[in-house]
GROMACS .gro file of C-alpha atoms in nm:
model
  148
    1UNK     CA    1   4.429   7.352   5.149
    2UNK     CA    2   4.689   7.442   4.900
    3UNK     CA    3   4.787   7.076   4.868
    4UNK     CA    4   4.893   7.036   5.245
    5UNK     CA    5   4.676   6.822   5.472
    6UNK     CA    6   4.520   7.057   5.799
    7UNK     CA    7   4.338   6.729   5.963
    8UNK     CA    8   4.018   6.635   6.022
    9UNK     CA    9   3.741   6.882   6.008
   10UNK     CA   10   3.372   6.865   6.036
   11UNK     CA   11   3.181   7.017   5.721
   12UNK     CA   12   2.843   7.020   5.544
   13UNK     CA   13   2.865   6.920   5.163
   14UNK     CA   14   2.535   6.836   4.987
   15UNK     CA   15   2.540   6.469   4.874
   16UNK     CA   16   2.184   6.473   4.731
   17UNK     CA   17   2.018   6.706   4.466
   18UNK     CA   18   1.663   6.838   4.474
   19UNK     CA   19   1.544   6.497   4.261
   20UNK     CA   20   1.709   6.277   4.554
   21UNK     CA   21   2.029   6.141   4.302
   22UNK     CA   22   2.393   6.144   4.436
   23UNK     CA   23   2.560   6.485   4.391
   24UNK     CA   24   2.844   6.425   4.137
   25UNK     CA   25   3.181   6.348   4.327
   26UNK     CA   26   2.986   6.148   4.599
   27UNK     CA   27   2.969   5.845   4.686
   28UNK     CA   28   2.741   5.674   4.908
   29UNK     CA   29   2.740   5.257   5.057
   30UNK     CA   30   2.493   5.137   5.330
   31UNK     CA   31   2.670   4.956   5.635
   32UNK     CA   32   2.439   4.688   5.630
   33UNK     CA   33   2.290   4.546   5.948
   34UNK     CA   34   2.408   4.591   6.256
   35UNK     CA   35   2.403   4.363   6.571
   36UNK     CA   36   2.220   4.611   6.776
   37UNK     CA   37   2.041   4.988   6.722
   38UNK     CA   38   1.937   4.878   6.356
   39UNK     CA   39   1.703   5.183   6.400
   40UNK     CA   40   1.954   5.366   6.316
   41UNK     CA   41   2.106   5.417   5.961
   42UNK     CA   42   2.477   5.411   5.894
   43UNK     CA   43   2.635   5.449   5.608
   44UNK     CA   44   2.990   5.519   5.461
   45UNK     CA   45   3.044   5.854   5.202
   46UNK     CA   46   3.326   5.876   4.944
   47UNK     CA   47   3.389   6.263   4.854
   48UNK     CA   48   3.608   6.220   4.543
   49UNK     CA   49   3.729   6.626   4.444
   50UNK     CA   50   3.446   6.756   4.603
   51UNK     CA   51   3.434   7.141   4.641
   52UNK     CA   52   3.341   7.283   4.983
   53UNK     CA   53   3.240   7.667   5.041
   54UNK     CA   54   3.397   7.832   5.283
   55UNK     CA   55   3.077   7.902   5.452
   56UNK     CA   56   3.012   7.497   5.488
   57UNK     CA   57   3.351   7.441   5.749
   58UNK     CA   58   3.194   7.367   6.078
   59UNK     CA   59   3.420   7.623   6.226
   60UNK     CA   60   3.469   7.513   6.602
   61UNK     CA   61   3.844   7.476   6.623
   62UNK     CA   62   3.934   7.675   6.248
   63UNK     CA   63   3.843   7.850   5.982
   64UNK     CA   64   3.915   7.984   5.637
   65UNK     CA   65   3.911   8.354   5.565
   66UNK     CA   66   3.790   8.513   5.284
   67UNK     CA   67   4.071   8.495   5.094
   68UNK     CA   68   4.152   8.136   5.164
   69UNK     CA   69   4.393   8.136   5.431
   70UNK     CA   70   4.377   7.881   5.697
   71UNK     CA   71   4.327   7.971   6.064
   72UNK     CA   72   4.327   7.815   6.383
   73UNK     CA   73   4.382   7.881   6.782
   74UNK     CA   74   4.458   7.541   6.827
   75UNK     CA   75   4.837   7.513   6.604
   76UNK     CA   76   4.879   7.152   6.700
   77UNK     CA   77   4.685   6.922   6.438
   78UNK     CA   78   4.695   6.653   6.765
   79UNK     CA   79   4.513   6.877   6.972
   80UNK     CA   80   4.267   7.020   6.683
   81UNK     CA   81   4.165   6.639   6.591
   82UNK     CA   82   4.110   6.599   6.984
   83UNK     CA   83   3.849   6.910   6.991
   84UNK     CA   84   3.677   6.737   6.692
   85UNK     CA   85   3.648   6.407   6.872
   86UNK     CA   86   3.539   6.539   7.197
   87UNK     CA   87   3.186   6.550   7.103
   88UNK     CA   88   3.174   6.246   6.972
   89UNK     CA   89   3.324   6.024   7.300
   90UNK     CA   90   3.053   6.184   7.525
   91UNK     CA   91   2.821   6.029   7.264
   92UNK     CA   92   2.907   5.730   7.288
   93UNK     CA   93   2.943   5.717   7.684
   94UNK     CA   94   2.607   5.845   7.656
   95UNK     CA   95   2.495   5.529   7.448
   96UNK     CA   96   2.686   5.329   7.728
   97UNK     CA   97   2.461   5.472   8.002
   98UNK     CA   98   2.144   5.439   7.800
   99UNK     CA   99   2.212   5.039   7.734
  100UNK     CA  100   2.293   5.010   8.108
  101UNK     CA  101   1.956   5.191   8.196
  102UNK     CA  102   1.774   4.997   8.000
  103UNK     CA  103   1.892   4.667   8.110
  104UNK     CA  104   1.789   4.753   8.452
  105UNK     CA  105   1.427   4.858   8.304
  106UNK     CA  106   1.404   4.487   8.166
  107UNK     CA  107   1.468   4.312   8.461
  108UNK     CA  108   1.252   4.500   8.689
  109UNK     CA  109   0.974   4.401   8.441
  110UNK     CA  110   1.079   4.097   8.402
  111UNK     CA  111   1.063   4.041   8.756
  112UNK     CA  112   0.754   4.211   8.811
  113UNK     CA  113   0.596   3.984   8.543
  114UNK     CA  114   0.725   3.646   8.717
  115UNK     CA  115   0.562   3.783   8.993
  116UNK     CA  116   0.259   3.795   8.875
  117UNK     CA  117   0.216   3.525   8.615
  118UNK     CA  118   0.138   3.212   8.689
  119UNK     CA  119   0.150   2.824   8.501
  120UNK     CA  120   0.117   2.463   8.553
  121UNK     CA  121   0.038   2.328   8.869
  122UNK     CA  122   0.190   2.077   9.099
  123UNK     CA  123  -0.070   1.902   9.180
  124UNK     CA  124  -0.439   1.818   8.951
  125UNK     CA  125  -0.651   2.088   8.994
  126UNK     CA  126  -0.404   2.273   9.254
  127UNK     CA  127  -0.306   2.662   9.187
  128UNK     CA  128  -0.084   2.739   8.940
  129UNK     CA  129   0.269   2.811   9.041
  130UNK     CA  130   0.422   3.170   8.989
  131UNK     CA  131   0.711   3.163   8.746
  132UNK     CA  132   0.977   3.329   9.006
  133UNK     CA  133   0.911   3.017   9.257
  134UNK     CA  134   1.102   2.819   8.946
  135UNK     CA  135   1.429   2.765   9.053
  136UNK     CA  136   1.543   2.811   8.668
  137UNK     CA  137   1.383   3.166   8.684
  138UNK     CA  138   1.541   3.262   9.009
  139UNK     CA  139   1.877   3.137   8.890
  140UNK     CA  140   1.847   3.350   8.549
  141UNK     CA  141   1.706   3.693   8.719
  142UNK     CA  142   1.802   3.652   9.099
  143UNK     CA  143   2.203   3.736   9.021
  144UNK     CA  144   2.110   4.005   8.774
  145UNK     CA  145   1.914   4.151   9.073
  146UNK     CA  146   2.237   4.120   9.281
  147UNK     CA  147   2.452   4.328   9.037
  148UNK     CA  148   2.240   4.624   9.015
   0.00000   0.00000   0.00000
């Protein structure tokens, strides 16, 4: 504002019109694929002199009043940037519990399943072996049991 930086605030600008074409000013590239959640889409956006209303500031930590001054509770840009962010780490310790949770999910199926499938035999004609009495299964899922 007024040529003098105020941080890092969250906004809503419109980066697609009504026909589904980049909004002039914007700039949009895809991130490409990802090693893991691919289901979800990231992307990078350029705003290049962009205009935002007023009305679009995400005003948690500031605001602008209507006649374009800048306010905020928070004076220290360090600790402004820090309120932004806050939401943002419990999101990703979120994600951090979720992978953990679902790790544990796949091994207790994966043990249930060795439990209960069954191939080759030792012997011609004898039963078929469960795939936990393999020694290469047990040393793949029993220390994974151990950990959790």
């Amino acid at each position: 504002m007024n040529n003098s930086s105020q941080g890092v605030h969250a906004f809503i600008v419109q980066i697609k019109d009504g026909n589904g074409n980049i909004c002039q000013n914007v700039r949009i590239a895809d991130c490409g694929h990802k090693i893991v959640l691919n289901g979800v889409d990231n992307g990078r956006i350029w705003f290049d002199n962009a205009r935002v209303p007023r009305e679009n500031l995400l005003n948690y930590a500031a605001d602008v009043s209507l006649d374009g001054q800048y306010l905020s509770e928070i004076k220290d840009p360090d600790q402004r940037f820090a309120a932004f962010l806050a939401p943002l780490t419990s999101g990703r310790v979120n994600m951090s519990s979720i992978a953990i949770y679902i790790s544990k999910i796949s091994l207790a199926i994966a043990i249930r399943y060795s439990l209960t499938r069954r191939a080759f035999s030792i012997t011609p004609k004898g039963p078929e072996v469960l795939l936990l009495d393999y020694p290469s299964h047990q040393r793949q899922l029993s220390p994974l049991l151990a950990k959790t």
